CSV table of C-alpha atoms and ligand atoms in Angstrom, one decimal:
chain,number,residue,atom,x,y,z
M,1,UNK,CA,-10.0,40.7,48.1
M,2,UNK,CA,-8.8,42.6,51.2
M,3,UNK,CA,-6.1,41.1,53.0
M,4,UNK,CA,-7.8,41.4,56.3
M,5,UNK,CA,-10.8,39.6,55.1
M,6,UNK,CA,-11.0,35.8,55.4
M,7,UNK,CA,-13.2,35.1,52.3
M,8,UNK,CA,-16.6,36.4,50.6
M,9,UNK,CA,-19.8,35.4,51.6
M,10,UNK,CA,-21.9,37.3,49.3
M,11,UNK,CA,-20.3,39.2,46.2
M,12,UNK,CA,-21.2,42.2,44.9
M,13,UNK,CA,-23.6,40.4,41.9
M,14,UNK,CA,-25.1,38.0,44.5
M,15,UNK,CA,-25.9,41.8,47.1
M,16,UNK,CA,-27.3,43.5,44.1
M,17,UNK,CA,-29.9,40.4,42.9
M,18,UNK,CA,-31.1,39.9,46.2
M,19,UNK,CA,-31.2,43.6,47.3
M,20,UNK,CA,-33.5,43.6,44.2
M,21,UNK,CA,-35.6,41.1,44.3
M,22,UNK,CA,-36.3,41.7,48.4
M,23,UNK,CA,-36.9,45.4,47.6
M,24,UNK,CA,-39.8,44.2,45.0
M,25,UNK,CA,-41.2,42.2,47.9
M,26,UNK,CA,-41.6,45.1,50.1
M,27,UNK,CA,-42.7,47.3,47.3
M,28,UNK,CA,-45.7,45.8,46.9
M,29,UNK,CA,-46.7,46.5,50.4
M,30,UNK,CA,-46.7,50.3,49.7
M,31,UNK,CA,-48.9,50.8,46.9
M,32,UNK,CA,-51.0,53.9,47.2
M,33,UNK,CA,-48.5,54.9,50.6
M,34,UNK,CA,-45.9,57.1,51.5
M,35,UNK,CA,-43.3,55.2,53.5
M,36,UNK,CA,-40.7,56.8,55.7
M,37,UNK,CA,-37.7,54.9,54.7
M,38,UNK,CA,-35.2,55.4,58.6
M,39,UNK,CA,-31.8,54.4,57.8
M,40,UNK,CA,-30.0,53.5,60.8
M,41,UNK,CA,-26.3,55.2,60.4
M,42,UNK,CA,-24.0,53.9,60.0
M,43,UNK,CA,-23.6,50.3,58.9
M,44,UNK,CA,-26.9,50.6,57.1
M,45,UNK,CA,-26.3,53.1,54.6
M,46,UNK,CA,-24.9,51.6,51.8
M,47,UNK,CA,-28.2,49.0,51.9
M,48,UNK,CA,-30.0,51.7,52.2
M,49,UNK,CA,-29.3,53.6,49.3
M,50,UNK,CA,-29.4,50.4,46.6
M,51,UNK,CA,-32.8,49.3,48.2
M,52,UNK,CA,-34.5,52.9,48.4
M,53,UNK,CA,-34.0,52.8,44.7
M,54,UNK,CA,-35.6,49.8,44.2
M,55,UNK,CA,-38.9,51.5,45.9
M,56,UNK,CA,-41.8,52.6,43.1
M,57,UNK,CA,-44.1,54.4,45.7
M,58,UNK,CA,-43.0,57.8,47.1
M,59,UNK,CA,-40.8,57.3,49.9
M,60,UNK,CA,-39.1,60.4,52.4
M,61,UNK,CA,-36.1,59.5,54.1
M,62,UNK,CA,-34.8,60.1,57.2
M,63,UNK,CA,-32.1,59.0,59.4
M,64,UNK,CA,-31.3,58.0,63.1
M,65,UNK,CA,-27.8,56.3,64.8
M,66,UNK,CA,-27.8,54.6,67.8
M,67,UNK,CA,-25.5,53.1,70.2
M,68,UNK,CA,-26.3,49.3,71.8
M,69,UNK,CA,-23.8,49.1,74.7
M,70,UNK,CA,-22.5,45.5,73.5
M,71,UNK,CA,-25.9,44.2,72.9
M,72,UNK,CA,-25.3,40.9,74.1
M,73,UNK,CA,-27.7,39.2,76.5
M,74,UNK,CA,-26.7,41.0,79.7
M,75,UNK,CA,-27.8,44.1,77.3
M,76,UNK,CA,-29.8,46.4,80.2
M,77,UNK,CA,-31.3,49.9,80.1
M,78,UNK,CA,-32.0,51.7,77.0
M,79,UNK,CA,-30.5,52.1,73.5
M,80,UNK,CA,-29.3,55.3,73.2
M,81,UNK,CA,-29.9,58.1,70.5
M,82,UNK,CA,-27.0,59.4,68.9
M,83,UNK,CA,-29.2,61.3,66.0
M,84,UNK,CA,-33.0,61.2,66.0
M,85,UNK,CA,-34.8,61.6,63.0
M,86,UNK,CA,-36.4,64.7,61.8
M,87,UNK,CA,-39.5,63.9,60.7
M,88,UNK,CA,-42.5,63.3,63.5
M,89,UNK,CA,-43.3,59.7,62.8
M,90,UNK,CA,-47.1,59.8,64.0
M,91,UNK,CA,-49.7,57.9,61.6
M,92,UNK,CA,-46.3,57.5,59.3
M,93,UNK,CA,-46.0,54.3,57.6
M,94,UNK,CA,-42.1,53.4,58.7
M,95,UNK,CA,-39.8,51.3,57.3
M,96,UNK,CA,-36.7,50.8,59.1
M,97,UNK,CA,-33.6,49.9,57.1
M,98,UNK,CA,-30.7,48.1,59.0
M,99,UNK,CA,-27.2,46.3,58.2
M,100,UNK,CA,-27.6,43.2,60.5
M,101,UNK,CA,-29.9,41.8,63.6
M,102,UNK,CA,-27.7,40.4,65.6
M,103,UNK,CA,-29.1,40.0,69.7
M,104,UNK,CA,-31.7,41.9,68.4
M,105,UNK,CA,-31.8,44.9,71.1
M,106,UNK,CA,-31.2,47.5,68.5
M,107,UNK,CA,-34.4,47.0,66.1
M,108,UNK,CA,-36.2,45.4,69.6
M,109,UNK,CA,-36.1,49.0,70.8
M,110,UNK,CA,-36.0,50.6,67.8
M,111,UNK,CA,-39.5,49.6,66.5
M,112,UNK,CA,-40.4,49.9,70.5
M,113,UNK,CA,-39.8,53.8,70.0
M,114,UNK,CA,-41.6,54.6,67.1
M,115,UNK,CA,-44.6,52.5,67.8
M,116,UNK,CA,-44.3,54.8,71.1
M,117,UNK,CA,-44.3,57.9,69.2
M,118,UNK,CA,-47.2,56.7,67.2
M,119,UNK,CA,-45.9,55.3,63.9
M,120,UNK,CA,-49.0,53.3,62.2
M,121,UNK,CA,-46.9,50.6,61.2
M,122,UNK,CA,-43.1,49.9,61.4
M,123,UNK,CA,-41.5,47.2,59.0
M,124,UNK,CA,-38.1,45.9,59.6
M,125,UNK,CA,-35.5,45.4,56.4
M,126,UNK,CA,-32.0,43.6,57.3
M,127,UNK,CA,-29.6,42.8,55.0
M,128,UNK,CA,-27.8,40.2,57.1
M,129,UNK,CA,-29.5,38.1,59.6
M,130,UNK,CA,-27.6,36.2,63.0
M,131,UNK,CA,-30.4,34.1,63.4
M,132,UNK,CA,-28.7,32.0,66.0
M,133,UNK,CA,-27.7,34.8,68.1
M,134,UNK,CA,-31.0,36.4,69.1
M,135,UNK,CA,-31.7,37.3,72.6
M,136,UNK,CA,-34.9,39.8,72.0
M,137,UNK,CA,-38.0,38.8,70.7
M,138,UNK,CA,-38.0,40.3,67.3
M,139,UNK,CA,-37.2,38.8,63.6
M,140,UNK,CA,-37.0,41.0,60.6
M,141,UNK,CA,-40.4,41.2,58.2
M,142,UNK,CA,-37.8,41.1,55.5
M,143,UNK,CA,-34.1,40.0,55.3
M,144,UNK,CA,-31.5,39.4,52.9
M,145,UNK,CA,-29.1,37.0,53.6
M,146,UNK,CA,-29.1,34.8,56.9
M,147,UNK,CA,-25.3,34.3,58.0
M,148,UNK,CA,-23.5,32.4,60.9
M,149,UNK,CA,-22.3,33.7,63.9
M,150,UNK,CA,-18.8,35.2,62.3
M,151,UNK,CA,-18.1,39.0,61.9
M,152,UNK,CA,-18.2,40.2,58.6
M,153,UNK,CA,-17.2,43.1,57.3
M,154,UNK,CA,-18.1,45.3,54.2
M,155,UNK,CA,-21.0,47.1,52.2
M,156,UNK,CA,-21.4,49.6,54.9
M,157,UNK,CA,-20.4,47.2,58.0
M,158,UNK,CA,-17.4,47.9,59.8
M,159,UNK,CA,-14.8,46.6,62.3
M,160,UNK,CA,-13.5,49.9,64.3
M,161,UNK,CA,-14.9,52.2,61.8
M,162,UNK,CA,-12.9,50.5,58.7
M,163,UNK,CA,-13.6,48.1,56.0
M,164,UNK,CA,-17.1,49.7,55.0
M,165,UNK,CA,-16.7,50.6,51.7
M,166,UNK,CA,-15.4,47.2,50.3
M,167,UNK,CA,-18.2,46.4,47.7
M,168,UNK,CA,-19.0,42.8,48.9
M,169,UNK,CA,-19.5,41.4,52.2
M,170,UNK,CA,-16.7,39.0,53.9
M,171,UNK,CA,-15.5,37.5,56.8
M,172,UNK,CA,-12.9,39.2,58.9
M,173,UNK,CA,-9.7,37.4,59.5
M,174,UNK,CA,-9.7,36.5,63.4
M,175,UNK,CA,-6.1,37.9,63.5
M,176,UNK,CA,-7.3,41.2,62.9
M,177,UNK,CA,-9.3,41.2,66.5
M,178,UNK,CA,-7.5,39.0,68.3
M,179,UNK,CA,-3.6,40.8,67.8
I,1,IMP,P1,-27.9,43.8,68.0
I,1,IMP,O1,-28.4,45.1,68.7
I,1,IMP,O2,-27.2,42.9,69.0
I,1,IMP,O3,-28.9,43.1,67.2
I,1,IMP,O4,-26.7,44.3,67.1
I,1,IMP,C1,-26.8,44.9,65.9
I,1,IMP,C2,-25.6,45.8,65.6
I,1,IMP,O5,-24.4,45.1,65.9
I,1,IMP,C3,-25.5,46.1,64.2
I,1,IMP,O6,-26.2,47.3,63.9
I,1,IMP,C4,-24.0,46.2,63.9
I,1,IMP,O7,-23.6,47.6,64.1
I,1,IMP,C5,-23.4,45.4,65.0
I,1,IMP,N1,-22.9,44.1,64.4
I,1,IMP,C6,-23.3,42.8,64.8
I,1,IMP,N2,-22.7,41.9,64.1
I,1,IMP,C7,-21.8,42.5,63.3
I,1,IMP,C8,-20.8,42.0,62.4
I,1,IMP,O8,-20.6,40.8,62.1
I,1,IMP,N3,-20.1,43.0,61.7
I,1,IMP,C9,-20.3,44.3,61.9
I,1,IMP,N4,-21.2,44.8,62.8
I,1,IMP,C10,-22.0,43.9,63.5
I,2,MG,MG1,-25.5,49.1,63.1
C-alpha cells in the first residue's frame, strides 16, 4: 500500500467483480443499440476502459473533461468545458461514465447538456457514490460502490493530479492535505 494512503476500501479483486457484474446490468439495456460510451477525463478513465469492455453491443466512444469550480453547495453558474466531445450526440443513445458523484453538479449539468443537444437518452455510470453529500437533484442509474464522505484516492482518482494509477481505491491520509 502507498504510504500516503490511509487504508483500502475496495481492492483491486473486489473493483474488477463489481465493475463486472454492474457492466452486465447495463448491458442488457443496450441490446439491438449503439451506445455512445462519454468518459469524463480524467478521474474516469481507468473505469472507463475495464467497464467498456465488459459491453456486448457496439459501443463508440468519446470523451469530454470538465471543471466544477469546487462543486460544493454555493456551486453557481455553469460547469465549464475543458474538451467537448466529438461526436453530435442527437438521437444518440448516451452513456456517461464517471469516477464519483459527489454534490452532484458535474453529472447535474452534464446530463442537462446533452439532453439539450438532443441525446435520446442519457444514463449515468459511477463507480463511487457520496450519497451523503449531494446538493443537486440527480443519483446515478447505476453505481458501483457507495462510500463515506472521505477522499479517496486511486484507479483513476486523484489528489493534485497524483495517486491515479494505484490499482485499488483508498483513503488518503489527512496529513497529506492538511501539511
Ligand atoms: P461533484 O460535481 O461535486 O459531484 O464532484 C464530482 C467531482 O469531484 C469528481 O469528478 C471528482 O473529480 C471530484 N471528487 C469528489 N470527491 C473526490 C474524492 O474523494 N477523490 C477524488 N476526487 C473527488
Ligand atoms: Mg472527475
Amino acid at each position: 500500500m502507498h504510504s500516503d494512503c490511509e487504508r483500502i476500501l475496495f481492492s483491486e479483486e473486489q473493483i474488477r467483480a463489481r465493475v463486472a457484474e454492474v457492466a452486465s446490468e447495463v448491458d442488457k439495456r443496450y441490446v439491438g443499440k449503439t451506445p455512445l460510451c462519454v468518459g469524463i477525463l480524467k478521474g474516469g478513465i481507468i473505469f472507463y476502459s475495464d467497464f467498456i469492455r465488459h459491453l456486448t453491443s457496439p459501443v463508440e466512444l468519446d470523451f469530454m473533461a470538465v471543471s466544477s469550480y469546487g462543486g460544493g453547495a454555493v456551486s453557481s453558474g455553469k460547469l465549464k468545458i475543458r474538451k467537448d466531445l466529438d461526436k453530435d450526440v442527437k438521437g444518440r443513445d448516451v452513456i456517461i461514465i464517471e469516477d464519483i458523484i459527489d454534490s452532484g453538479f458535474t453529472l447535474a449539468n452534464l446530463k442537462r447538456l446533452l439532453l439539450e443537444r438532443g441525446a435520446n437518452s442519457v444514463l449515468i455510470v459511477t463507480l463511487l457514490n457520496k450519497k451523503g453529500r449531494r446538493s443537486y437533484d440527480i443519483s446515478p442509474d447505476f453505481n458501483c460502490f457507495d462510500i463515506e464522505n472521505e477522499f479517496v484516492i486511486g484507479y483513476g482518482l486523484d489528489y493534485n493530479e497524483r495517486y491515479r494509477s494505484l490499482p485499488y481505491i483508498g483513503v488518503l491520509k489527512r496529513s497529506v492535505y492538511e501539511k
